[in-house]
Amino acid sequence: MNQPDIIVTISNMDLGNRIRNVMSQNGLTVLDVCSSGNEAIRKVRMLKPELLVINYELPDTTGFEVAKIVAEESLCAVILLTNQAQKEFVESAIMDLDVVCLNKPINKTTLLNTIDIVLRSRRKIKKLEEQIKGLRSNLEARKIIDKAKGILMKKQNLSEPEAYRKIQKQSMDSGVPMKDIAKIIIDTME
Amino acid sequence: MPNYTREDVMRMVKEQDVQFIRLQFTDIFGTLKNVAITAKQLEKALNNQCMFDGSSIEGFVRIEESDMYLRPDPSTFVIFPWRPQPGRVARLICDVYNSDGTPFEGDPRYVLKKVVKEAEEMGYTYNVGPECEFFLFLTDDNGDPTTITHDNAGYFDLGPIDLGENARRDMCLVLEEMGFEIEASHHEVARGQHEIDFKYEDGLKTADNIMTFKLVVKTIAQRHGLHATFMPKPIFGINGSGMHTNQSLVKDGKNAFYDPNDKLGLSEIAYNYIAGILKHVKGMTAITNPIVNSYKRLVPDYEAPVYIAWSAKNRSPLIRIPAARGESTRIEMRNPDPSCNPYLALAVSLAAGLDGIKNKLKPPASVEKNIFKMDAEIRKKHGIENLPGNLYEAIQELEKDEVIKKTLGSHVYERYVEAKLIEWEQYKTKVHQWEIDQYLTRY
């Protein structure tokens, strides 16, 4: 994670290689420099980088079109190299997508800073998303266990801690998660 | 697939925040056309008040009679899953009507509807399951498609993931989201060639589905930086792309092709149907294999049919009877290719089959040997004829077949033949790369 993988896409190969050098010298790994949008999409899907830095103007399509596809399917983070007019257009059009515009001419410091910020926030978001996912499935499990507990309490005249303990014990004895035990109880006893 | 009413469509557009609706129809040559309207205009469109200029569509009408109307079919409503934001896009497939409120004779969907109705009057429902093949090619730096496949592109060696597999998986997911039931999806014989099969439906729905399928495949390929093509034979020396069509008739809720007492498990109706297709296949090849390139697929050695015969076992002839019996009894027509107009192709196939049933035609004996291993002499002895060898021969055969001509209707028939003759003339007079390679230095 400390050496993020990046794909650069710009039709001017000289410029592309200069960007690559700047990045490599600063501890970033550039997987590839592409010269067209279609190539960029193919490589992003295949090499799964963490970030795509792409120029707005491309010979086959625009960087914006590529950015939309990449961001919609959240394949990786995107930094789009734009001029002011393009930046305004992009920002008015995509609203909540994960694309950051960077105005040209770019210099070394702003490029590296932007990459740093984008990657940091993306990692943070990823982490939060995972937490939410975890919480969601916990909540889901809790609901199921509560329901099974209720059934046990009613059908077998158990107190709440007893019912809970029963599910827990069966789970521990059989090595099956409590959620699944609860599901079985609901399916068989309801 | 669900059967939506007009009200359902209005409600879904509102609930799902659809901003644009594409009104789709297909021209005679199988190209999908569409008029985009905003959600505000939807009610007007559903009241059949959406007008367009028919003279701008190739093969439709002359400029004097250009006002035509689109009548959306609410049951075809679908929201495109690949544009999640901002503002979703949906589509409705439409029938084309004249300004006086009569159905337009040149609308391929109407041509198919007429034959389907004829079948219904005879008590039959027409079911079709297609097997569409296509190629995925890389695009070059300018975004133009090449004939280089991802399989042999140099950089494929870098990654463990097959770009084509990924794209195909996405295509299947999107199609399922749009209500398709995917039966199989796999890499085909040739490099870069893929096949996706979806569940059979009645003829009209299947034709609609094939049009939607092509759109989805092309769109998703593009989102993967690839170009999908349904051109029948893009590369010399490897298999071409076909669209085998599995067909069956249902009468009173039962498969009309099945008869457990027959030695092949086929009913009289099935034999009549096969005979009808064999009788008219030459006349309909111009429809099922509509372009110059189609005939470069129909050559020996690449699993495509060349000879007119049928078999219950062998895979080489024109018509094969897949092993499944009972409700799955069906015949597989193997010559159509995916460049055809599915409405017209299904219409002529069904019409040919029905002609066989009406006239109680008997098919010739089935051919269980590999026809490609026979020489011309033996084929002649078995009475095995060839499919038309090129587009021109196919058009000539079409001109001789009254049943197929009647099915197409004079409007479609005349426009179609006229355009195809021009296509052939262009091909014939142009100097091709092969000629340059062969003759430039020699003479």
PDB file of N, CA and C in Angstrom, chain A residues 32 35-36 38-39 41-43 45-48 59-60 68-69 72-73 93-97, chain B residues 82 84-86 138-143 155-156 158-159 161 163 166 170 222-226:
ATOM      1  N   ASP A  32       2.248   1.613 -16.137  1.00  0.00           N
ATOM      2  CA  ASP A  32       2.281   1.774 -17.582  1.00  0.00           C
ATOM      3  C   ASP A  32       1.926   3.201 -17.960  1.00  0.00           C
ATOM      4  N   SER A  35      -1.310   5.655 -24.369  1.00  0.00           N
ATOM      5  CA  SER A  35      -1.463   6.821 -25.230  1.00  0.00           C
ATOM      6  C   SER A  35      -2.895   7.014 -25.718  1.00  0.00           C
ATOM      7  N   SER A  36      -3.810   6.106 -25.375  1.00  0.00           N
ATOM      8  CA  SER A  36      -5.206   6.302 -25.793  1.00  0.00           C
ATOM      9  C   SER A  36      -6.166   5.857 -24.702  1.00  0.00           C
ATOM     10  N   ASN A  38      -8.959   3.989 -24.916  1.00  0.00           N
ATOM     11  CA  ASN A  38      -9.337   2.571 -24.929  1.00  0.00           C
ATOM     12  C   ASN A  38      -8.264   1.699 -24.295  1.00  0.00           C
ATOM     13  N   GLU A  39      -7.018   2.052 -24.602  1.00  0.00           N
ATOM     14  CA  GLU A  39      -5.919   1.299 -24.006  1.00  0.00           C
ATOM     15  C   GLU A  39      -5.941   1.470 -22.485  1.00  0.00           C
ATOM     16  N   ILE A  41      -8.546   2.020 -20.537  1.00  0.00           N
ATOM     17  CA  ILE A  41      -9.612   1.201 -19.931  1.00  0.00           C
ATOM     18  C   ILE A  41      -9.163  -0.257 -19.840  1.00  0.00           C
ATOM     19  N   ARG A  42      -8.578  -0.744 -20.941  1.00  0.00           N
ATOM     20  CA  ARG A  42      -8.146  -2.147 -20.937  1.00  0.00           C
ATOM     21  C   ARG A  42      -7.118  -2.399 -19.848  1.00  0.00           C
ATOM     22  N   LYS A  43      -6.148  -1.487 -19.723  1.00  0.00           N
ATOM     23  CA  LYS A  43      -5.084  -1.710 -18.741  1.00  0.00           C
ATOM     24  C   LYS A  43      -5.586  -1.560 -17.316  1.00  0.00           C
ATOM     25  N   ARG A  45      -8.538  -2.281 -16.262  1.00  0.00           N
ATOM     26  CA  ARG A  45      -9.280  -3.492 -15.918  1.00  0.00           C
ATOM     27  C   ARG A  45      -8.349  -4.677 -15.688  1.00  0.00           C
ATOM     28  N   MET A  46      -7.244  -4.651 -16.408  1.00  0.00           N
ATOM     29  CA  MET A  46      -6.370  -5.819 -16.345  1.00  0.00           C
ATOM     30  C   MET A  46      -5.379  -5.734 -15.202  1.00  0.00           C
ATOM     31  N   LEU A  47      -4.780  -4.556 -15.012  1.00  0.00           N
ATOM     32  CA  LEU A  47      -3.689  -4.431 -14.040  1.00  0.00           C
ATOM     33  C   LEU A  47      -4.169  -3.946 -12.677  1.00  0.00           C
ATOM     34  N   LYS A  48      -5.441  -3.493 -12.622  1.00  0.00           N
ATOM     35  CA  LYS A  48      -6.037  -3.046 -11.361  1.00  0.00           C
ATOM     36  C   LYS A  48      -5.134  -2.114 -10.562  1.00  0.00           C
ATOM     37  N   PRO A  59      -6.545  10.921 -28.276  1.00  0.00           N
ATOM     38  CA  PRO A  59      -6.825  10.759 -29.709  1.00  0.00           C
ATOM     39  C   PRO A  59      -8.130  10.027 -30.021  1.00  0.00           C
ATOM     40  N   ASP A  60      -8.565   9.102 -29.172  1.00  0.00           N
ATOM     41  CA  ASP A  60      -9.732   8.289 -29.534  1.00  0.00           C
ATOM     42  C   ASP A  60     -11.016   8.708 -28.830  1.00  0.00           C
ATOM     43  N   LYS A  68     -15.387   8.562 -16.359  1.00  0.00           N
ATOM     44  CA  LYS A  68     -16.752   8.212 -15.963  1.00  0.00           C
ATOM     45  C   LYS A  68     -16.901   6.692 -15.800  1.00  0.00           C
ATOM     46  N   ILE A  69     -16.396   5.950 -16.806  1.00  0.00           N
ATOM     47  CA  ILE A  69     -16.508   4.488 -16.751  1.00  0.00           C
ATOM     48  C   ILE A  69     -15.756   3.944 -15.539  1.00  0.00           C
ATOM     49  N   GLU A  72     -17.602   5.081 -12.297  1.00  0.00           N
ATOM     50  CA  GLU A  72     -18.911   4.452 -12.119  1.00  0.00           C
ATOM     51  C   GLU A  72     -18.770   3.029 -11.598  1.00  0.00           C
ATOM     52  N   GLU A  73     -17.765   2.334 -12.107  1.00  0.00           N
ATOM     53  CA  GLU A  73     -17.583   0.947 -11.662  1.00  0.00           C
ATOM     54  C   GLU A  73     -16.581   0.874 -10.524  1.00  0.00           C
ATOM     55  N   ALA A  93     -20.945  18.239 -14.403  1.00  0.00           N
ATOM     56  CA  ALA A  93     -21.618  17.076 -14.994  1.00  0.00           C
ATOM     57  C   ALA A  93     -21.615  15.841 -14.100  1.00  0.00           C
ATOM     58  N   ILE A  94     -20.593  15.644 -13.278  1.00  0.00           N
ATOM     59  CA  ILE A  94     -20.551  14.345 -12.611  1.00  0.00           C
ATOM     60  C   ILE A  94     -20.862  14.357 -11.126  1.00  0.00           C
ATOM     61  N   MET A  95     -20.852  15.486 -10.523  1.00  0.00           N
ATOM     62  CA  MET A  95     -21.271  15.612  -9.130  1.00  0.00           C
ATOM     63  C   MET A  95     -20.598  14.636  -8.169  1.00  0.00           C
ATOM     64  N   ASP A  96     -21.201  13.459  -7.976  1.00  0.00           N
ATOM     65  CA  ASP A  96     -20.743  12.644  -6.853  1.00  0.00           C
ATOM     66  C   ASP A  96     -19.764  11.540  -7.245  1.00  0.00           C
ATOM     67  N   LEU A  97     -19.178  11.612  -8.433  1.00  0.00           N
ATOM     68  CA  LEU A  97     -18.241  10.560  -8.796  1.00  0.00           C
ATOM     69  C   LEU A  97     -16.840  10.851  -8.246  1.00  0.00           C
TER      70      LEU A  97
ATOM     71  N   TRP B  82     -26.395   0.491 -17.633  1.00  0.00           N
ATOM     72  CA  TRP B  82     -24.998   0.929 -17.645  1.00  0.00           C
ATOM     73  C   TRP B  82     -24.821   2.426 -17.512  1.00  0.00           C
ATOM     74  N   PRO B  84     -25.760   4.646 -14.726  1.00  0.00           N
ATOM     75  CA  PRO B  84     -26.454   4.848 -13.467  1.00  0.00           C
ATOM     76  C   PRO B  84     -26.684   6.322 -13.132  1.00  0.00           C
ATOM     77  N   GLN B  85     -25.869   7.202 -13.629  1.00  0.00           N
ATOM     78  CA  GLN B  85     -26.035   8.600 -13.267  1.00  0.00           C
ATOM     79  C   GLN B  85     -25.442   9.505 -14.312  1.00  0.00           C
ATOM     80  N   PRO B  86     -25.786  10.778 -14.344  1.00  0.00           N
ATOM     81  CA  PRO B  86     -26.926  11.351 -13.658  1.00  0.00           C
ATOM     82  C   PRO B  86     -28.122  11.295 -14.583  1.00  0.00           C
ATOM     83  N   LEU B 138      -9.363  -5.442 -30.361  1.00  0.00           N
ATOM     84  CA  LEU B 138      -8.773  -4.259 -29.736  1.00  0.00           C
ATOM     85  C   LEU B 138      -8.984  -3.048 -30.634  1.00  0.00           C
ATOM     86  N   THR B 139      -9.001  -1.875 -30.033  1.00  0.00           N
ATOM     87  CA  THR B 139      -9.039  -0.639 -30.808  1.00  0.00           C
ATOM     88  C   THR B 139      -7.626  -0.064 -30.860  1.00  0.00           C
ATOM     89  N   ASP B 140      -7.354   0.728 -31.896  1.00  0.00           N
ATOM     90  CA  ASP B 140      -6.015   1.319 -31.974  1.00  0.00           C
ATOM     91  C   ASP B 140      -5.975   2.671 -31.251  1.00  0.00           C
ATOM     92  N   ASP B 141      -4.876   3.377 -31.389  1.00  0.00           N
ATOM     93  CA  ASP B 141      -4.715   4.636 -30.663  1.00  0.00           C
ATOM     94  C   ASP B 141      -5.746   5.693 -31.027  1.00  0.00           C
ATOM     95  N   ASN B 142      -6.305   5.598 -32.245  1.00  0.00           N
ATOM     96  CA  ASN B 142      -7.320   6.575 -32.622  1.00  0.00           C
ATOM     97  C   ASN B 142      -8.725   6.104 -32.297  1.00  0.00           C
ATOM     98  N   GLY B 143      -8.829   4.967 -31.637  1.00  0.00           N
ATOM     99  CA  GLY B 143     -10.136   4.450 -31.265  1.00  0.00           C
ATOM    100  C   GLY B 143     -10.794   3.652 -32.368  1.00  0.00           C
ATOM    101  N   TYR B 155       0.519  -7.520 -25.048  1.00  0.00           N
ATOM    102  CA  TYR B 155       0.519  -7.194 -23.631  1.00  0.00           C
ATOM    103  C   TYR B 155      -0.349  -8.099 -22.811  1.00  0.00           C
ATOM    104  N   PHE B 156      -1.079  -8.983 -23.421  1.00  0.00           N
ATOM    105  CA  PHE B 156      -1.902  -9.899 -22.647  1.00  0.00           C
ATOM    106  C   PHE B 156      -1.030 -10.759 -21.732  1.00  0.00           C
ATOM    107  N   LEU B 158       1.123  -9.934 -19.838  1.00  0.00           N
ATOM    108  CA  LEU B 158       1.379  -9.289 -18.551  1.00  0.00           C
ATOM    109  C   LEU B 158       0.457  -9.772 -17.443  1.00  0.00           C
ATOM    110  N   GLY B 159      -0.835  -9.796 -17.742  1.00  0.00           N
ATOM    111  CA  GLY B 159      -1.791 -10.019 -16.665  1.00  0.00           C
ATOM    112  C   GLY B 159      -2.426 -11.381 -16.713  1.00  0.00           C
ATOM    113  N   ILE B 161      -5.518 -11.926 -16.217  1.00  0.00           N
ATOM    114  CA  ILE B 161      -6.957 -11.841 -16.478  1.00  0.00           C
ATOM    115  C   ILE B 161      -7.200 -11.686 -17.962  1.00  0.00           C
ATOM    116  N   LEU B 163      -9.109 -10.177 -20.813  1.00  0.00           N
ATOM    117  CA  LEU B 163      -9.982  -9.019 -21.033  1.00  0.00           C
ATOM    118  C   LEU B 163     -11.335  -9.432 -21.593  1.00  0.00           C
ATOM    119  N   ASN B 166     -13.642 -11.034 -19.015  1.00  0.00           N
ATOM    120  CA  ASN B 166     -14.181  -9.996 -18.140  1.00  0.00           C
ATOM    121  C   ASN B 166     -15.327  -9.254 -18.792  1.00  0.00           C
ATOM    122  N   ASP B 170     -19.369  -9.182 -17.763  1.00  0.00           N
ATOM    123  CA  ASP B 170     -20.147  -7.956 -17.575  1.00  0.00           C
ATOM    124  C   ASP B 170     -21.371  -7.926 -18.484  1.00  0.00           C
ATOM    125  N   GLN B 222     -17.318  -1.580 -25.496  1.00  0.00           N
ATOM    126  CA  GLN B 222     -16.734  -0.250 -25.536  1.00  0.00           C
ATOM    127  C   GLN B 222     -16.267   0.197 -24.152  1.00  0.00           C
ATOM    128  N   ARG B 223     -17.058  -0.150 -23.147  1.00  0.00           N
ATOM    129  CA  ARG B 223     -16.673   0.218 -21.785  1.00  0.00           C
ATOM    130  C   ARG B 223     -15.471  -0.585 -21.297  1.00  0.00           C
ATOM    131  N   HIS B 224     -15.080  -1.584 -22.067  1.00  0.00           N
ATOM    132  CA  HIS B 224     -13.879  -2.343 -21.728  1.00  0.00           C
ATOM    133  C   HIS B 224     -12.744  -2.010 -22.677  1.00  0.00           C
ATOM    134  N   GLY B 225     -12.921  -0.955 -23.472  1.00  0.00           N
ATOM    135  CA  GLY B 225     -11.884  -0.564 -24.416  1.00  0.00           C
ATOM    136  C   GLY B 225     -11.741  -1.536 -25.572  1.00  0.00           C
ATOM    137  N   LEU B 226     -12.814  -2.301 -25.840  1.00  0.00           N
ATOM    138  CA  LEU B 226     -12.769  -3.293 -26.916  1.00  0.00           C
ATOM    139  C   LEU B 226     -13.835  -2.951 -27.964  1.00  0.00           C
TER     140      LEU B 226
END
